[in-house]
PDB file of C-alpha atoms and ligand atoms in Angstrom:
ATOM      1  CA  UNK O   1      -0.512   5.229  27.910  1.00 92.00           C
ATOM      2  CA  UNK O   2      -4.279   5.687  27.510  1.00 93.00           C
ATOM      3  CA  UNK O   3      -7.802   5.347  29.052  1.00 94.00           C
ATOM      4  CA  UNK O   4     -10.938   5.043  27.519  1.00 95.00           C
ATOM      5  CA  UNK O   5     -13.694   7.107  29.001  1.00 95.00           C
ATOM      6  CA  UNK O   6     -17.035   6.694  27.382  1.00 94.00           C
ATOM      7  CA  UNK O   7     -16.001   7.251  23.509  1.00 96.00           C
ATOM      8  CA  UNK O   8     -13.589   9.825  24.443  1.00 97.00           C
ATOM      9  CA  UNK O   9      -9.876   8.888  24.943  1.00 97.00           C
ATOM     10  CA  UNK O  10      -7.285  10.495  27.302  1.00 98.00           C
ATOM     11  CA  UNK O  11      -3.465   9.939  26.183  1.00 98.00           C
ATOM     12  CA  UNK O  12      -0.288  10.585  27.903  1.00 98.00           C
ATOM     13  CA  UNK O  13       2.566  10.935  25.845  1.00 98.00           C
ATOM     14  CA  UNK O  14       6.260  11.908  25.564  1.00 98.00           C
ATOM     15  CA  UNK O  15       7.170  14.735  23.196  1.00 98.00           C
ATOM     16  CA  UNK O  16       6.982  18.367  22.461  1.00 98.00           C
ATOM     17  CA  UNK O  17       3.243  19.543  21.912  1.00 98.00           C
ATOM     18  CA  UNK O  18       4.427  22.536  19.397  1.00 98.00           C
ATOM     19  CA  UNK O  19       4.699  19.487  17.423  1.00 98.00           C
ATOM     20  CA  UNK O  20       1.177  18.041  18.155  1.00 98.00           C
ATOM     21  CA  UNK O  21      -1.418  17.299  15.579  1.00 98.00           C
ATOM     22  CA  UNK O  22      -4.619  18.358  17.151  1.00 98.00           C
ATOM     23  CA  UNK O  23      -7.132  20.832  16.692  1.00 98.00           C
ATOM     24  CA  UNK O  24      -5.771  22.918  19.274  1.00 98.00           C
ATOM     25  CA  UNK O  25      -2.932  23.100  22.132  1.00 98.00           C
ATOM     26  CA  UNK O  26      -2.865  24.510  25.124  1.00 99.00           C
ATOM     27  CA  UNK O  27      -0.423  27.105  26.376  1.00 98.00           C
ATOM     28  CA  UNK O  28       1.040  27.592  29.568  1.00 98.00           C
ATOM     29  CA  UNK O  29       1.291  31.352  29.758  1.00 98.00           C
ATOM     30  CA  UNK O  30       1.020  34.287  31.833  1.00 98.00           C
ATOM     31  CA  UNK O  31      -1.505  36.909  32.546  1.00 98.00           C
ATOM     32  CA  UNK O  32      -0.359  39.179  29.887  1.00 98.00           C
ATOM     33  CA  UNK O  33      -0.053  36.847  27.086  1.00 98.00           C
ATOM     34  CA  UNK O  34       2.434  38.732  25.977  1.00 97.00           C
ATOM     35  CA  UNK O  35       5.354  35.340  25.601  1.00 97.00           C
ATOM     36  CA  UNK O  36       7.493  34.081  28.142  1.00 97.00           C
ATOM     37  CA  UNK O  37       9.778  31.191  28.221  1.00 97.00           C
ATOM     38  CA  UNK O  38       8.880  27.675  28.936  1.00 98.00           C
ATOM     39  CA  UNK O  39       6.140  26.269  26.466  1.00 98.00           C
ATOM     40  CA  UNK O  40       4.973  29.708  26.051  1.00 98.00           C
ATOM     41  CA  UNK O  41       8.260  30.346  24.078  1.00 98.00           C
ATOM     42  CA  UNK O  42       8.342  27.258  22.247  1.00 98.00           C
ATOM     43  CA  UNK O  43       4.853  27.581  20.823  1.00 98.00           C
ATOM     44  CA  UNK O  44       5.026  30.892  20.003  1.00 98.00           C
ATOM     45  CA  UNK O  45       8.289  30.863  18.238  1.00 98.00           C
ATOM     46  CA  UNK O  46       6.869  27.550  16.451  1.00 98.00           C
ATOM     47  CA  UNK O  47       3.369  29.170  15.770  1.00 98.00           C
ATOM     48  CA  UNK O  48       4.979  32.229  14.157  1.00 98.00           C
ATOM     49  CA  UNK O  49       4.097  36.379  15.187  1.00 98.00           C
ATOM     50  CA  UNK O  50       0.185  36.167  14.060  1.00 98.00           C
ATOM     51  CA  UNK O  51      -0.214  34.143  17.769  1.00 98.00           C
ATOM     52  CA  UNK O  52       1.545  36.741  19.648  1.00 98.00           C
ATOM     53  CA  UNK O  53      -1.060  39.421  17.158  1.00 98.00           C
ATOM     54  CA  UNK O  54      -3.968  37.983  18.282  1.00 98.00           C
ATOM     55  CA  UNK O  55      -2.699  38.036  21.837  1.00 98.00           C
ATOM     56  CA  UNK O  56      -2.220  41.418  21.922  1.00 98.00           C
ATOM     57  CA  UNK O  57      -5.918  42.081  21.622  1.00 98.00           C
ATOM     58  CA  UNK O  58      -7.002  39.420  24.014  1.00 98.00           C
ATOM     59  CA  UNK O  59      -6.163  42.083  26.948  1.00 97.00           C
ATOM     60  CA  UNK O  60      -4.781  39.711  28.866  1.00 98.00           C
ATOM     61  CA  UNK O  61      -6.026  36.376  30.975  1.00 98.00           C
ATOM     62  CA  UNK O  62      -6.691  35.831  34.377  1.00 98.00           C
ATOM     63  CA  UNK O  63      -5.248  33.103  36.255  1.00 98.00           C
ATOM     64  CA  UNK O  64      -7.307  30.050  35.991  1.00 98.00           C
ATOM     65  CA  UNK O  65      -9.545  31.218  32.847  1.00 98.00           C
ATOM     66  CA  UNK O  66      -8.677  30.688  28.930  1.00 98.00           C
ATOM     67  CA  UNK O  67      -8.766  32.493  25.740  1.00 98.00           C
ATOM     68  CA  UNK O  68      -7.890  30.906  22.292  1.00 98.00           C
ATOM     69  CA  UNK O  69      -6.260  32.355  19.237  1.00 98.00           C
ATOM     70  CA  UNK O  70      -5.299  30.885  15.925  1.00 98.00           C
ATOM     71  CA  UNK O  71      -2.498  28.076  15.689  1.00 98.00           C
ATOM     72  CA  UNK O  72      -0.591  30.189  13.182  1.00 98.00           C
ATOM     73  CA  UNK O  73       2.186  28.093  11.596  1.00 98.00           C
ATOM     74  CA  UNK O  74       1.737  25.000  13.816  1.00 98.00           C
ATOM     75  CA  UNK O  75      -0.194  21.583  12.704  1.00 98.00           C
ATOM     76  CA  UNK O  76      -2.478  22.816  15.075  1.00 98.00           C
ATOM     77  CA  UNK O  77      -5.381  24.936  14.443  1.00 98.00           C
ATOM     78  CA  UNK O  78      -5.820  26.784  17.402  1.00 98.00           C
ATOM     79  CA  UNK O  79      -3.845  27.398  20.378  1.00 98.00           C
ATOM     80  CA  UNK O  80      -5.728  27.976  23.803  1.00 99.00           C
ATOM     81  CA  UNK O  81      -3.496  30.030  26.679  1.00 98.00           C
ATOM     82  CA  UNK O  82      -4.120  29.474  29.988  1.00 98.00           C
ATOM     83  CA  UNK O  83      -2.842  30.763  33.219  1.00 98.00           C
ATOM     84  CA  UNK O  84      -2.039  28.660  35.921  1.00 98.00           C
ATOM     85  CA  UNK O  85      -0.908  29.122  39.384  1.00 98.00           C
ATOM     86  CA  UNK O  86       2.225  30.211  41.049  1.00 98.00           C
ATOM     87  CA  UNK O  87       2.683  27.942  43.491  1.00 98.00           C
ATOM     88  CA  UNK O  88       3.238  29.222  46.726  1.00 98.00           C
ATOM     89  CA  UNK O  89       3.061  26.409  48.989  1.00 97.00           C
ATOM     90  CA  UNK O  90      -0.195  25.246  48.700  1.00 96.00           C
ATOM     91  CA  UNK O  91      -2.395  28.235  51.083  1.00 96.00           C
ATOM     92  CA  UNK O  92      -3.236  30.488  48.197  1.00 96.00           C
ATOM     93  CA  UNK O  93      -6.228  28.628  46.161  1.00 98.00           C
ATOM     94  CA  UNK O  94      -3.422  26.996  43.693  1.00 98.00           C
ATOM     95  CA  UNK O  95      -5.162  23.690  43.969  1.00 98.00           C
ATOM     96  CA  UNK O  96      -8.498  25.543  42.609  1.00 98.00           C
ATOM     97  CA  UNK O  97      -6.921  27.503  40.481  1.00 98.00           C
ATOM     98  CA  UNK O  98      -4.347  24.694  38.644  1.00 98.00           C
ATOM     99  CA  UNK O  99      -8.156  22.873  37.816  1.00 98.00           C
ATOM    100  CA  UNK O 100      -9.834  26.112  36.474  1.00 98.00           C
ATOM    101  CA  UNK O 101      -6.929  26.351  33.821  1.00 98.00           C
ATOM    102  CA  UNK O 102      -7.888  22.878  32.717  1.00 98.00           C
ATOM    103  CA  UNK O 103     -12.056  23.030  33.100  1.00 98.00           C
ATOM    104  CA  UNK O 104     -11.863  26.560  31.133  1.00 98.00           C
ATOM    105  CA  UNK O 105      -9.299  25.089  28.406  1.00 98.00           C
ATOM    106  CA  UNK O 106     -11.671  21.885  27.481  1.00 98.00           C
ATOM    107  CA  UNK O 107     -14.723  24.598  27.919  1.00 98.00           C
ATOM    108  CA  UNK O 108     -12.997  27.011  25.185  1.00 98.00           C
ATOM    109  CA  UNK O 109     -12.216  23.989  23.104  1.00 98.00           C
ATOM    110  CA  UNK O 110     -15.443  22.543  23.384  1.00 98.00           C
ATOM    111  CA  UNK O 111     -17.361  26.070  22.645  1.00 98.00           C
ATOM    112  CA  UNK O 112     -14.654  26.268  19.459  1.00 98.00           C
ATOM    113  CA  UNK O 113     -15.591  22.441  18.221  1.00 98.00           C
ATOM    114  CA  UNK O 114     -12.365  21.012  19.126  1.00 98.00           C
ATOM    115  CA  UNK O 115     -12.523  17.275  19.436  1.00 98.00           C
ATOM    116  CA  UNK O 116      -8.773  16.718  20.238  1.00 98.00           C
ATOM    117  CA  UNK O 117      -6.603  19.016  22.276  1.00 98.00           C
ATOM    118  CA  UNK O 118      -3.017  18.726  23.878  1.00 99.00           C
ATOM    119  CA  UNK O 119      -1.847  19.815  27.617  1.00 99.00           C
ATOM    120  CA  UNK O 120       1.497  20.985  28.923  1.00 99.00           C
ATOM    121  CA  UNK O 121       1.971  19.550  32.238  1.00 98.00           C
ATOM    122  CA  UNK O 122       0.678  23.235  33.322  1.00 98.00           C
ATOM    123  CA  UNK O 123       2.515  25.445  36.223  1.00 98.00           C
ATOM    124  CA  UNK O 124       4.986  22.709  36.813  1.00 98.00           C
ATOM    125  CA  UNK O 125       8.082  24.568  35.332  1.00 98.00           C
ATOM    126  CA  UNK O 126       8.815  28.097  35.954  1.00 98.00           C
ATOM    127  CA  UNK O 127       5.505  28.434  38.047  1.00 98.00           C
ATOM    128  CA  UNK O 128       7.035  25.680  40.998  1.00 98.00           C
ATOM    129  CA  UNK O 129       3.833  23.868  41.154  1.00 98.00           C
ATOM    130  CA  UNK O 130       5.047  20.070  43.042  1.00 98.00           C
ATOM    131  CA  UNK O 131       4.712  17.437  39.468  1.00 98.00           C
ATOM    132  CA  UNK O 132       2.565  15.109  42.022  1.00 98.00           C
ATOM    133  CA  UNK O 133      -0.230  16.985  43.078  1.00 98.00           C
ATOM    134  CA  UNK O 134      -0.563  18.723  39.681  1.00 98.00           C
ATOM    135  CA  UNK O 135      -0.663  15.305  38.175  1.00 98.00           C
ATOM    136  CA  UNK O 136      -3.391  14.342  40.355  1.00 98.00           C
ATOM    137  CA  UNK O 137      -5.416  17.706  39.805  1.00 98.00           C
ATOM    138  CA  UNK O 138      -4.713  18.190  36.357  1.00 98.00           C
ATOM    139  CA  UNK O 139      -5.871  14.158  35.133  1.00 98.00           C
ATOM    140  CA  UNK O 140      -9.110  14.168  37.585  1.00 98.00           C
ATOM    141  CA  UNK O 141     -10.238  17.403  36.107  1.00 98.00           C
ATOM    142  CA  UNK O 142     -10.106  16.332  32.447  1.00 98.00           C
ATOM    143  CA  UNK O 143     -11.474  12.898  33.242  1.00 97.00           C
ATOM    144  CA  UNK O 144     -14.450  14.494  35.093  1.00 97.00           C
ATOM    145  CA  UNK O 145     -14.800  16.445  31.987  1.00 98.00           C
ATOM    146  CA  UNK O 146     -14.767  13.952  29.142  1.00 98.00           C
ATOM    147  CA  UNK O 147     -16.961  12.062  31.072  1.00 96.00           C
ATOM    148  CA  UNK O 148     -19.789  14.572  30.164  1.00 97.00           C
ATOM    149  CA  UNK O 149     -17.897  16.202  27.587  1.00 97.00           C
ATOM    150  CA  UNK O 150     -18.111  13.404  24.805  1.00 96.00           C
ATOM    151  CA  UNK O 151     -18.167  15.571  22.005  1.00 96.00           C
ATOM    152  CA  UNK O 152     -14.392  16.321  22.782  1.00 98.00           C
ATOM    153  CA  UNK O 153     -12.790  12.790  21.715  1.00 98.00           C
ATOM    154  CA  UNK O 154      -9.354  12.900  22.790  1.00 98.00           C
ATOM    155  CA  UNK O 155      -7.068  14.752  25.310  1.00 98.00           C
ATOM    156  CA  UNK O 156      -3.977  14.013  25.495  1.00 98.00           C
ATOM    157  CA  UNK O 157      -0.875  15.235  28.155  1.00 98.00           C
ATOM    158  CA  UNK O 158       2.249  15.927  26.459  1.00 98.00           C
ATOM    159  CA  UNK O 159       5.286  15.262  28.992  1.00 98.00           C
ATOM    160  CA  UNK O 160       7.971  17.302  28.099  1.00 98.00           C
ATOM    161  CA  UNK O 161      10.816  15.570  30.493  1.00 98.00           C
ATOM    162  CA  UNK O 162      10.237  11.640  31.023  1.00 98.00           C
ATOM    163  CA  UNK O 163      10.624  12.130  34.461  1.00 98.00           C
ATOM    164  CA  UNK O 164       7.037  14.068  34.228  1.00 98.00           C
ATOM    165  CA  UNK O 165       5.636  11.324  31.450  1.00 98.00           C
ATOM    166  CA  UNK O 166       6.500   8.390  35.143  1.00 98.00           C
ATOM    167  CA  UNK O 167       4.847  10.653  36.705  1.00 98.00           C
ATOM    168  CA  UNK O 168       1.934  11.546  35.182  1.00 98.00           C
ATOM    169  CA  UNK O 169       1.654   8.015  34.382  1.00 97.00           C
ATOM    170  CA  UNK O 170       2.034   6.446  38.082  1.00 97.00           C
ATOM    171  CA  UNK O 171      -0.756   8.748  39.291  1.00 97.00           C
ATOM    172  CA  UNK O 172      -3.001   7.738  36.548  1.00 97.00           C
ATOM    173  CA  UNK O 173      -3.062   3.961  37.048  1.00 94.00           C
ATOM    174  CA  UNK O 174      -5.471   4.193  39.857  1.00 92.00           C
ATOM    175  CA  UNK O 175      -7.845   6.374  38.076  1.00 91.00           C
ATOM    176  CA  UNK O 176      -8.501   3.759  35.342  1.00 78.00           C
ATOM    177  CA  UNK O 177     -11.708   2.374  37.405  1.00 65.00           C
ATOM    178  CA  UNK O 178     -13.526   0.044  34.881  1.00 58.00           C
ATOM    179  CA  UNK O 179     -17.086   2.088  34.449  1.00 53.00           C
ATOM    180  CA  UNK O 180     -15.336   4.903  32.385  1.00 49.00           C
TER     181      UNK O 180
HETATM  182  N1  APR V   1       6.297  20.801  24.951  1.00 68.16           N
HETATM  183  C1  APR V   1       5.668  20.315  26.056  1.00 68.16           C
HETATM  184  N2  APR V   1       5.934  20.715  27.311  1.00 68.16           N
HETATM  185  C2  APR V   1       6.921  21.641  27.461  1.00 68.16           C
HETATM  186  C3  APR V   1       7.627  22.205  26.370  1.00 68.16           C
HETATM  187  C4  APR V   1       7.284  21.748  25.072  1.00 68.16           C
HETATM  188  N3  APR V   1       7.894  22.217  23.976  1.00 68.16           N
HETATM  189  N4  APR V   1       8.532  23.105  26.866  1.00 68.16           N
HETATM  190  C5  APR V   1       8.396  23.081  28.210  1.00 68.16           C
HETATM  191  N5  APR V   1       7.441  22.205  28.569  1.00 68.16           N
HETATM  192  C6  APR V   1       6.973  21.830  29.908  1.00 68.16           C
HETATM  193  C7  APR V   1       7.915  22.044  31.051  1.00 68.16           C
HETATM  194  O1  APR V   1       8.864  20.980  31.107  1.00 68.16           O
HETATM  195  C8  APR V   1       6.945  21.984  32.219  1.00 68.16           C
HETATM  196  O2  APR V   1       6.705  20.635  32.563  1.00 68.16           O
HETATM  197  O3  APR V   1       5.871  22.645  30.228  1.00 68.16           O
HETATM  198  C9  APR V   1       5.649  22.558  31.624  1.00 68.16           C
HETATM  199  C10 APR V   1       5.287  23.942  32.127  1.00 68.16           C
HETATM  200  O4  APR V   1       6.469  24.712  32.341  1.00 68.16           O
HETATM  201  P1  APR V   1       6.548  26.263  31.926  1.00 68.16           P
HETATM  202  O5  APR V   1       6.578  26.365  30.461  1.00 68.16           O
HETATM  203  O6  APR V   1       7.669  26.850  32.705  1.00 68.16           O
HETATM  204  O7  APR V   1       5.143  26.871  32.400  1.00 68.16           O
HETATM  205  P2  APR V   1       4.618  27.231  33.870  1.00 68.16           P
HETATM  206  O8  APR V   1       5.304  26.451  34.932  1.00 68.16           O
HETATM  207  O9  APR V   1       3.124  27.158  33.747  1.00 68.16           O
HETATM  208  O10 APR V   1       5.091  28.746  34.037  1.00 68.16           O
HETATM  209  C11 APR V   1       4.485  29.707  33.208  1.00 68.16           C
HETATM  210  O11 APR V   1       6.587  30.536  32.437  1.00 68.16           O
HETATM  211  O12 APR V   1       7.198  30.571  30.250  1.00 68.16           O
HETATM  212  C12 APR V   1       6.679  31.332  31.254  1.00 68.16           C
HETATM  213  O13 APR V   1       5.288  32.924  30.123  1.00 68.16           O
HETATM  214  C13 APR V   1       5.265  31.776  30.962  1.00 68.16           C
HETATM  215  O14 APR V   1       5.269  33.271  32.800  1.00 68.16           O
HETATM  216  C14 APR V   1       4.781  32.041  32.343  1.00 68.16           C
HETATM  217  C15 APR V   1       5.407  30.912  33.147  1.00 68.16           C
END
């Protein structure tokens, strides 16, 4: 599924983004950006031990801000790790926090000349956040971006489970409004 907005393009798709040919992908990780499970573990035992090396001088990332290292082995060139929110319940800023991982992740890729880059449905696995509302957050926030953001042509979401592709896809239908 896609929408056009402006010249830039967002796409939802299916798949496994260690797989994704793009100029960079975005990681779900934690703080320490040390690894984890999740995509976090399936990037960086795709992208190889020179990720996890350039990590280890990044001194960590805050929840809701990015930093970007090489792609290593993957088809990508660059992979940007974010932090999302752990969700817990909806009182603790996770709302504001979920849409500062994606803002700072097109702002890194932007600033590093990126003009395609592939999301994880982020916080949404181990991190609890409800698939719904961080549909909602997570497609407003790069549509509001592209919008002035034309440089960067193409974002795409890259559903792990087809249950989160419906999803995804349900809540974006009424954000296709025909000015984009
Ligand atoms: N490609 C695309 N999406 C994937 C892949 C993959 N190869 N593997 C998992 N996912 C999806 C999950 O199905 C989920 O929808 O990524 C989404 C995010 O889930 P997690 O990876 O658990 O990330 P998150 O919920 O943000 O929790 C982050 O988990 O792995 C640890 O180190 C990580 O501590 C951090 C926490």
């Amino acid at each position: 599924m896609e929408i056009k907005i402006g010249k830039s393009r967002l796409l939802l798709k299916q798949g496994d983004i260690t797989q994704e040919e793009v100029d960079a992908i975005v990681n779900a990780a934690n703080s320490s950006l040390l690894g984890g499970g999740g995509v976090d573990g399936a990037i960086h035992r795709a992208g190889g031990s020179e990720i996890l090396e350039q990590c280890k001088k990044l001194g960590g990332c805050a929840p809701g801000d990015a930093k970007i290292t090489t792609g290593g082995k993957l088809k990508a060139k660059h992979v940007i790790h974010t932090v999302g929110p752990i969700w817990r319940g909806g009182g603790e800023d996770e709302p504001r926090i979920l849409a500062s991982a994606y803002r700072r992740s097109l702002e890194v890729a932007s600033e590093n000349h990126c003009s395609s880059v592939s999301f994880p449905s982020i916080s949404t696995g181990a991190y609890g956040y409800p698939v719904t509302e961080a549909a909602q957050i997570a497609l407003r926030t790069i549509i509001a971006f592209l919008r002035k953001h034309q440089e960067l042509k193409e974002a795409r979401m890259v559903l792990f489970s087809p249950e989160d592709f419906s999803t995804y896809a349900r809540e974006l239908r009424p954000m296709t409004v025909p000015d984009m």
